[in-house]
Short mmCIF file of C-alpha atoms in Angstrom, two decimals:
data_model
loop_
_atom_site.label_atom_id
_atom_site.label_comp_id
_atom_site.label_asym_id
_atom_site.label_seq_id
_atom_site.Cartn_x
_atom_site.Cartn_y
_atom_site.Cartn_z
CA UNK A 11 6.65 -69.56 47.91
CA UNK A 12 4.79 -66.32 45.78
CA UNK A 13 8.31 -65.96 44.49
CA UNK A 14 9.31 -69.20 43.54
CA UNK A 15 6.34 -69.57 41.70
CA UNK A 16 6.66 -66.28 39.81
CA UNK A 17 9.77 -67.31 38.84
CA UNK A 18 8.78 -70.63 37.56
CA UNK A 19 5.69 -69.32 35.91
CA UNK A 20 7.99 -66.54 33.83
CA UNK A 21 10.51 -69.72 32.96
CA UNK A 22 7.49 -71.43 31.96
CA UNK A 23 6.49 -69.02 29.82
CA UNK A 24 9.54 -68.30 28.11
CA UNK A 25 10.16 -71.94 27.66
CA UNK A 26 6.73 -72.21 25.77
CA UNK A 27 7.93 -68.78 23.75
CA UNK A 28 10.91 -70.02 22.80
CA UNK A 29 12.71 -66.57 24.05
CA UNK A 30 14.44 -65.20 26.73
CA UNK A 31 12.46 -62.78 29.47
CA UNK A 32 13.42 -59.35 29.43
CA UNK A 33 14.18 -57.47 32.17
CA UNK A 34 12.44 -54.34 32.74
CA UNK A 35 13.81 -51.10 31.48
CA UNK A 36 14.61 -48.16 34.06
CA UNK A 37 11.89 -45.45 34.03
CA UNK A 38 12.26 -42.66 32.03
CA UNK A 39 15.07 -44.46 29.64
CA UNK A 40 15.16 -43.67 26.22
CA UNK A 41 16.31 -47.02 25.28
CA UNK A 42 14.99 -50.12 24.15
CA UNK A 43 16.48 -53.79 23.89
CA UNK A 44 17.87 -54.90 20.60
CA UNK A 45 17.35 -58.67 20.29
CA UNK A 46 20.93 -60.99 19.61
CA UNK A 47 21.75 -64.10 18.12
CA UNK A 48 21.23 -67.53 20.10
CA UNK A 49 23.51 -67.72 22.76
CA UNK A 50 23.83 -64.21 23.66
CA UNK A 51 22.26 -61.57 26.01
CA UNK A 52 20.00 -58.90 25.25
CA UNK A 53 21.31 -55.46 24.94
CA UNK A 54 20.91 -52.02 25.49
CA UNK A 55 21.36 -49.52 22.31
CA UNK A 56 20.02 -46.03 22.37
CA UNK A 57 17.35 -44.88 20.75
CA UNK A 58 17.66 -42.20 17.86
CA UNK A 59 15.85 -39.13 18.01
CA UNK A 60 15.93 -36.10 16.02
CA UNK A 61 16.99 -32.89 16.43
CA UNK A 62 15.98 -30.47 18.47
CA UNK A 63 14.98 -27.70 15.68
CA UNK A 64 13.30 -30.95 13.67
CA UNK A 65 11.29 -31.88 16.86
CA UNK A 66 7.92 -29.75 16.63
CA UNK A 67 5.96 -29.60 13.66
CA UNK A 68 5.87 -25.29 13.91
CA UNK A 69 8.23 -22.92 14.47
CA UNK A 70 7.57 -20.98 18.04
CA UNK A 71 5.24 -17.83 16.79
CA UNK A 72 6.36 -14.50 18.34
CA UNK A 73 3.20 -12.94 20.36
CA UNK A 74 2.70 -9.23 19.07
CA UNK A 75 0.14 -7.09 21.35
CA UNK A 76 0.24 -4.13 18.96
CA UNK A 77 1.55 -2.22 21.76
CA UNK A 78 4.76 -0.74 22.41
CA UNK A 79 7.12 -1.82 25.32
CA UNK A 80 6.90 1.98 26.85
CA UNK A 81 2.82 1.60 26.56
CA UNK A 82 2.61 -1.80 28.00
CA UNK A 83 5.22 -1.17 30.97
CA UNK A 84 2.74 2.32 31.42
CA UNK A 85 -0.54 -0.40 31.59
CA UNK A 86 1.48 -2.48 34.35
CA UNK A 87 2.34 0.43 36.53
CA UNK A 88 -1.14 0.86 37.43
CA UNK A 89 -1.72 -1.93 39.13
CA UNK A 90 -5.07 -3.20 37.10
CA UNK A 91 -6.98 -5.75 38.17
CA UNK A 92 -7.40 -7.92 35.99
CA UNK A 93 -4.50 -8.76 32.93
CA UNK A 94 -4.66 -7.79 29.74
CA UNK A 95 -2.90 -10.48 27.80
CA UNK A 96 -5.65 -10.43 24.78
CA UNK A 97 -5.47 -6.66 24.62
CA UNK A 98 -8.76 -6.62 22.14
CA UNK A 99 -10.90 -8.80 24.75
CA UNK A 100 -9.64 -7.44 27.56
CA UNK A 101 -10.70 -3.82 26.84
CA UNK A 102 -13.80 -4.86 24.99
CA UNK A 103 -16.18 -4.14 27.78
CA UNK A 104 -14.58 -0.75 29.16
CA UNK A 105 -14.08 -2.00 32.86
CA UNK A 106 -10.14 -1.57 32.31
CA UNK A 107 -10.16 1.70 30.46
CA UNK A 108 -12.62 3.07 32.99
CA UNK A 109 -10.19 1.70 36.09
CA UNK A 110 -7.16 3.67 33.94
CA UNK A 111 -9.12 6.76 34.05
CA UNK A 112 -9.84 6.61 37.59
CA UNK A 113 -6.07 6.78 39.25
CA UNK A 114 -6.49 9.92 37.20
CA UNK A 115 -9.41 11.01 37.98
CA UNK A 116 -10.59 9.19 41.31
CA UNK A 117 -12.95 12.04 42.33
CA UNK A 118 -15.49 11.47 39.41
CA UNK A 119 -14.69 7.91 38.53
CA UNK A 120 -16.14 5.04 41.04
CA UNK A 121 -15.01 1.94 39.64
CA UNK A 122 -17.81 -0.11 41.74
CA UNK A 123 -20.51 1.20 39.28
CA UNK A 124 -19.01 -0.56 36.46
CA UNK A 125 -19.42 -4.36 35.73
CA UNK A 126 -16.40 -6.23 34.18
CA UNK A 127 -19.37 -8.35 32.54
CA UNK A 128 -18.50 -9.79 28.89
CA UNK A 129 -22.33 -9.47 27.87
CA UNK A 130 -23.52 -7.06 25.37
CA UNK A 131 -25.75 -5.17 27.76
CA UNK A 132 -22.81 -4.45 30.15
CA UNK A 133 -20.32 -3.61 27.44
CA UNK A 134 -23.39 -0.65 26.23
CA UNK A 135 -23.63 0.65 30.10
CA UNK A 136 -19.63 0.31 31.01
CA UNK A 137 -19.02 2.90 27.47
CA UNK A 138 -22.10 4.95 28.01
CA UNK A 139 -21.09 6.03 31.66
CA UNK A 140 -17.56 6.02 29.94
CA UNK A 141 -18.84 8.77 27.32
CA UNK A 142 -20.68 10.85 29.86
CA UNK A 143 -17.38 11.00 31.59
CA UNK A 144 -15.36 12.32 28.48
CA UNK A 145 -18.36 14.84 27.76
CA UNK A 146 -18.13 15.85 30.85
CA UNK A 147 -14.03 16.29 31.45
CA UNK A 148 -13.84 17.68 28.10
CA UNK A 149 -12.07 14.72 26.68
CA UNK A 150 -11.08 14.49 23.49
CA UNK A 151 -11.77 10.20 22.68
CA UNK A 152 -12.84 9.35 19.22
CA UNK A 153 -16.10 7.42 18.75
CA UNK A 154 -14.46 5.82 16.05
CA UNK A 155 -12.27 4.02 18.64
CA UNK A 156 -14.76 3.21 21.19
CA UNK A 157 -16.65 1.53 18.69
CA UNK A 158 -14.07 -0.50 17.17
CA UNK A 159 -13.20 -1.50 20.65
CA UNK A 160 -16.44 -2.43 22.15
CA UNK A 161 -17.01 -4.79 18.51
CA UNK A 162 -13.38 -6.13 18.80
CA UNK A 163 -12.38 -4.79 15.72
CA UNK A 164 -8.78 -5.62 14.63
CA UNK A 165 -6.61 -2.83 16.07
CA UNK A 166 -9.33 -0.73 17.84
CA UNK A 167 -8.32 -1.76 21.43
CA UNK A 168 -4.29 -0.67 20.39
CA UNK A 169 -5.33 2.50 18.86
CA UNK A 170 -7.53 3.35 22.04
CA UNK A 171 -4.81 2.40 24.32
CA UNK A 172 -2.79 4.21 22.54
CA UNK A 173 -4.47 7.88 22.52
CA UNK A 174 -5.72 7.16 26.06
CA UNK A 175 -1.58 6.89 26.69
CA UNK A 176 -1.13 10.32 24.53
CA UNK A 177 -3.83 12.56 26.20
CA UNK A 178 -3.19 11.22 29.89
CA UNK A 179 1.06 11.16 29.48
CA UNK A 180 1.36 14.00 26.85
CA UNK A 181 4.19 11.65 25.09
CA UNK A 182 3.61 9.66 21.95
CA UNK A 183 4.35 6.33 21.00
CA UNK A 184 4.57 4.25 17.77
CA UNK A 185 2.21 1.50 17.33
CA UNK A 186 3.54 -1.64 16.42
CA UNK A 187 0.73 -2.16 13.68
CA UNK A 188 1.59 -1.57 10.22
CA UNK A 189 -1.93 -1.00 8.66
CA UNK A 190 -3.91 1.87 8.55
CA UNK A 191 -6.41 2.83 10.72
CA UNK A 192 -9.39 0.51 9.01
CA UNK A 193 -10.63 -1.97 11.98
CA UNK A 194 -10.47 -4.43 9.00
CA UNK A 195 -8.08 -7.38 8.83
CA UNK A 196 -7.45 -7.16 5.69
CA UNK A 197 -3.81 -6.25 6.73
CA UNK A 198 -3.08 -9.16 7.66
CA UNK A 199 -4.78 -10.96 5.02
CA UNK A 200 -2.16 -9.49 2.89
CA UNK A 201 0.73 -10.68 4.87
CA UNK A 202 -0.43 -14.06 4.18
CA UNK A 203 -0.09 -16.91 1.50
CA UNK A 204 -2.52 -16.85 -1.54
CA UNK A 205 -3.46 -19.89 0.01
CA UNK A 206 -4.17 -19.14 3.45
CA UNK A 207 -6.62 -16.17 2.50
CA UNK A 208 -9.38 -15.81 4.33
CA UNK A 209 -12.74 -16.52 1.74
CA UNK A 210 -16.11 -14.15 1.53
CA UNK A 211 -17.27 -15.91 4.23
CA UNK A 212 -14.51 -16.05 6.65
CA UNK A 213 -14.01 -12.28 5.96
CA UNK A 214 -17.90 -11.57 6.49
CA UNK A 215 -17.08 -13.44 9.88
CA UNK A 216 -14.35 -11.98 11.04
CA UNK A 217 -15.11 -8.27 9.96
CA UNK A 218 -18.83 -8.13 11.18
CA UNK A 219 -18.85 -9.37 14.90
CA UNK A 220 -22.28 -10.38 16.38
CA UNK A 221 -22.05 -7.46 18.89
CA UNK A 222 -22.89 -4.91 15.75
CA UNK A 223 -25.80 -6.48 15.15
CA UNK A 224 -27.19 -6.62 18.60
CA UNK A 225 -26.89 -3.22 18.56
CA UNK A 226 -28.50 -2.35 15.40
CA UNK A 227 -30.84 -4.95 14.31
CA UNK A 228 -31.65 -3.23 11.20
CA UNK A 229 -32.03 -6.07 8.25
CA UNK A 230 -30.98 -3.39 5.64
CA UNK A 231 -28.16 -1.71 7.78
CA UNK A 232 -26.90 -5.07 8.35
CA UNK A 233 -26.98 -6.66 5.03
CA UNK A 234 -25.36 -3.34 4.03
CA UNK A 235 -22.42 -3.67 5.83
CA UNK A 236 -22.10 -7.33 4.98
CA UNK A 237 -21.88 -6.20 1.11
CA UNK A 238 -19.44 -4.06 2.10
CA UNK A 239 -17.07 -6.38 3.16
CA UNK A 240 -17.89 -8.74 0.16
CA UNK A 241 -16.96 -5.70 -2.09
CA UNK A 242 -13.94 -5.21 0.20
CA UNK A 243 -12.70 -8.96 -0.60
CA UNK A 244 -13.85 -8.89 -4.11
CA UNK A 245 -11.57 -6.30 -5.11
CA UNK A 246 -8.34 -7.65 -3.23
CA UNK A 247 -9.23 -11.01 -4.95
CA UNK A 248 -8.72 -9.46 -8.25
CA UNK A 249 -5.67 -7.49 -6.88
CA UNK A 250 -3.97 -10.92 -6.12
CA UNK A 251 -5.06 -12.43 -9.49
CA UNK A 252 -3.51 -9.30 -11.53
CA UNK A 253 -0.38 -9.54 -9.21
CA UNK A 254 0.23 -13.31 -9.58
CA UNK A 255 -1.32 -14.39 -13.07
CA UNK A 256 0.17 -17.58 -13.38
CA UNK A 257 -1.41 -18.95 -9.88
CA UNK A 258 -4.54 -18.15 -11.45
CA UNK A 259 -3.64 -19.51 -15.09
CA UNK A 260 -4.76 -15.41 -16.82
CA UNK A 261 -4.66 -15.69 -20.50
CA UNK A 262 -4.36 -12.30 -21.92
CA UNK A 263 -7.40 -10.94 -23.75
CA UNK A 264 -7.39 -10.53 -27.71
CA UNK A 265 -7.11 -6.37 -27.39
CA UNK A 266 -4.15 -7.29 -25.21
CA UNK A 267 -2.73 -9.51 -27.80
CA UNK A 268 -2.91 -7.38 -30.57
CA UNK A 269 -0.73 -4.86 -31.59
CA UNK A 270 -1.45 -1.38 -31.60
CA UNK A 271 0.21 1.05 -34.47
CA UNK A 272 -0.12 4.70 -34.72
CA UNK A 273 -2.38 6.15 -37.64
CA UNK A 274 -0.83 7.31 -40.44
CA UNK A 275 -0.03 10.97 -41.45
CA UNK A 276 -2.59 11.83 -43.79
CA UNK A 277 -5.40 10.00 -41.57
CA UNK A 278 -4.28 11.65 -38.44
CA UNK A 279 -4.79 15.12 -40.35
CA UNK A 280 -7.93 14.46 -41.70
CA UNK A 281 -9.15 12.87 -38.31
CA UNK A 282 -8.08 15.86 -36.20
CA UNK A 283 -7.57 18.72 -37.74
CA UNK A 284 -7.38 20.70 -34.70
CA UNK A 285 -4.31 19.18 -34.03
CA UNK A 286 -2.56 20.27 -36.86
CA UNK A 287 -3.61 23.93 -36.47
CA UNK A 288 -2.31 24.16 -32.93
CA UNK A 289 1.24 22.84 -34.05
CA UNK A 290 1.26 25.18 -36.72
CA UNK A 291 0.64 28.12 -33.65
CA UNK A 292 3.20 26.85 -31.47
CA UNK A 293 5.83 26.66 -34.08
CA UNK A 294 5.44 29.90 -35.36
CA UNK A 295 7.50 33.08 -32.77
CA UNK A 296 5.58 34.31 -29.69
CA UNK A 297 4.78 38.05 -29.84
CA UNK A 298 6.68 38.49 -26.93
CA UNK A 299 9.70 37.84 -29.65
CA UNK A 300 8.14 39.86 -32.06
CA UNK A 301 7.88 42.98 -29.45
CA UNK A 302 11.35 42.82 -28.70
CA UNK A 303 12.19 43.77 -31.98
CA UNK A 304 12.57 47.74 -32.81
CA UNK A 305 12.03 47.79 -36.38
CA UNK A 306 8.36 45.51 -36.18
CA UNK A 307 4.98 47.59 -36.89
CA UNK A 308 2.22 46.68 -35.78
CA UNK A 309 -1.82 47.22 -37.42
CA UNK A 310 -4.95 45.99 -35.88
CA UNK A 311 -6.67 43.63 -38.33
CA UNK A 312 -10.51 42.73 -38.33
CA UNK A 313 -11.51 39.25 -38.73
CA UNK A 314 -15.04 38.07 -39.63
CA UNK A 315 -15.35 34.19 -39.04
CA UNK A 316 -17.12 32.59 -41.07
CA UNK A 317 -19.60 30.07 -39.64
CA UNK A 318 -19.28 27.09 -41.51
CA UNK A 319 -22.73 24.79 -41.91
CA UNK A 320 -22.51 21.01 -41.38
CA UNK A 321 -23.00 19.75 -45.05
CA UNK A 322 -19.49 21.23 -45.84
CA UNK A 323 -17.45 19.76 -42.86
CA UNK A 324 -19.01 16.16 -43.91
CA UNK A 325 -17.93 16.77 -47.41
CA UNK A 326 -14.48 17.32 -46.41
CA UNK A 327 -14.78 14.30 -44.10
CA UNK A 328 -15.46 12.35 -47.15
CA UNK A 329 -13.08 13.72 -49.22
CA UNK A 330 -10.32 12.42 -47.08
CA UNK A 331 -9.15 8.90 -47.95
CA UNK A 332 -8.32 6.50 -45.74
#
């Protein structure tokens, strides 16, 4: 009976319509029903789709670490605890670089005493115990890097990873970043389109990380810095406008416009005369010439110069004619 009437309830409705039902399409089909003349069943047609480089709206990014292949396989021989896939957040806090240094040194390294926290306070006790330890063993670590790494600076973690690798393996390895060593991003800013440029702001942002200025509250110190980086982004702002004038619509200046001739020869003489002296000297033979002659005497000559007062040298001036 339930079936009968669900059958005359879908003629029904399709009588009312003025259409045929449809049958349901198969899951997952990628087809849909084309509708035909009267008189003539529904079919199938498949659906056109494009291709497969066409189908997402980015191209697949490659992931770059900043570390070698030889550095990273090194980092996954040791069995760390926890991974290390964002290389600057991973070693912010010092828990990993402190469990590194203890399979070297597990007699002065307890890896219980350190907190793999991501708050500010444990970040300051994880590298102060680390710090002790490197005073202690003699180490050779820059502050420089520990720094940069504790503030996620671009590129600190890699280049602490890096001479960790070099002082514990005694072999070296090439870092994969191209900048210098500046724990700026301005690197990459450069790598980018004059569009995509990161603004005073965004640079301020990215290049002064709240961590700095928990640990020195200083107003002045802080402001400081912050001018620092707007001077920073000021300058390659007017890099990129002298590279690519016509982005920024430069009109050359008037002294740029004009033409510049050189003096004439009477007004060059009378404006240096030094200069013509000096040519006169040079063209005239070296003694050295003169010496190598047999037949040349020689007398010693006194010379009294005569100090001339400033009234006469202006009434030469004067007397030249420009």
């Amino acid at each position: 009976m339930e079936t009968g009437n669900a059958a005359s309830v879908s003629r029904s409705n399709g009588s009312i319509l003025g259409m045929n039902v449809l049958p349901p399409l198969p899951p997952g089909s990628s087809q849909c029903w084309i509708p035909e003349p009267a008189g003539r069943p529904p079919t199938l047609a498949p659906v056109p789709r494009p291709a497969a480089e066409t189908w997402s709206a980015f191209a697949p990014v490659p992931a770059r670490a900043g570390l070698t292949r030889e550095v990273i396989k090194w980092l996954q021989s040791l069995d760390l605890r926890f991974p290390f896939k964002h290389v600057r957040k991973a070693f912010s806090n010092g828990y990993l670089v402190a469990e590194i240094f203890s399979w070297y040194y597990p007699q002065d390294i307890d890896i219980k005493v350190f907190n793999n926290g991501v708050s500010f306070p444990s970040k300051l006790k994880n590298w102060s115990q680390l710090e002790h330890f490197f005073f202690r063993k003699k180490l050779n670590i820059p502050k420089e890097l520990i720094y940069a790494t504790m503030h996620s600076k671009p590129g600190g973690a890699e280049y602490l990873i890096q001479h960790i690798y070099t002082l514990l393996t005694n072999r070296q390895a090439k870092l994969i970043l191209d900048d210098e060593m500046n724990f700026m991003d301005y690197g990459y800013q450069l790598k980018l389109p004059l569009i995509a440029r990161a603004t005073a702001t965004n640079a301020i942002r990215t290049n002064l990380t709240l961590t700095e200025l928990l640990e020195d509250p200083d107003i002045f110190t802080c402001s400081q810095k912050a001018l620092d980086i707007v001077n920073m982004h000021v300058q390659h702002r007017q890099l990129a406008r002298l590279e690519h004038p016509k982005r920024y619509n430069l009109k050359p200046t008037l002294g740029e416009k004009a033409t510049r001739l050189p003096l004439p020869q009477y007004q060059y003489e009378c404006l240096y005369p030094d200069s013509k002296r000096t040519e006169m000297a040079e063209s005239k033979i070296t003694p050295s010439e003169i010496r190598s002659k047999s037949n040349v005497h020689f007398k010693e000559i006194n010379v009294k110069q005569v100090v001339r007062d400033s009234q006469s040298l202006t009434a030469n001036h004067q007397n030249c004619k420009f």
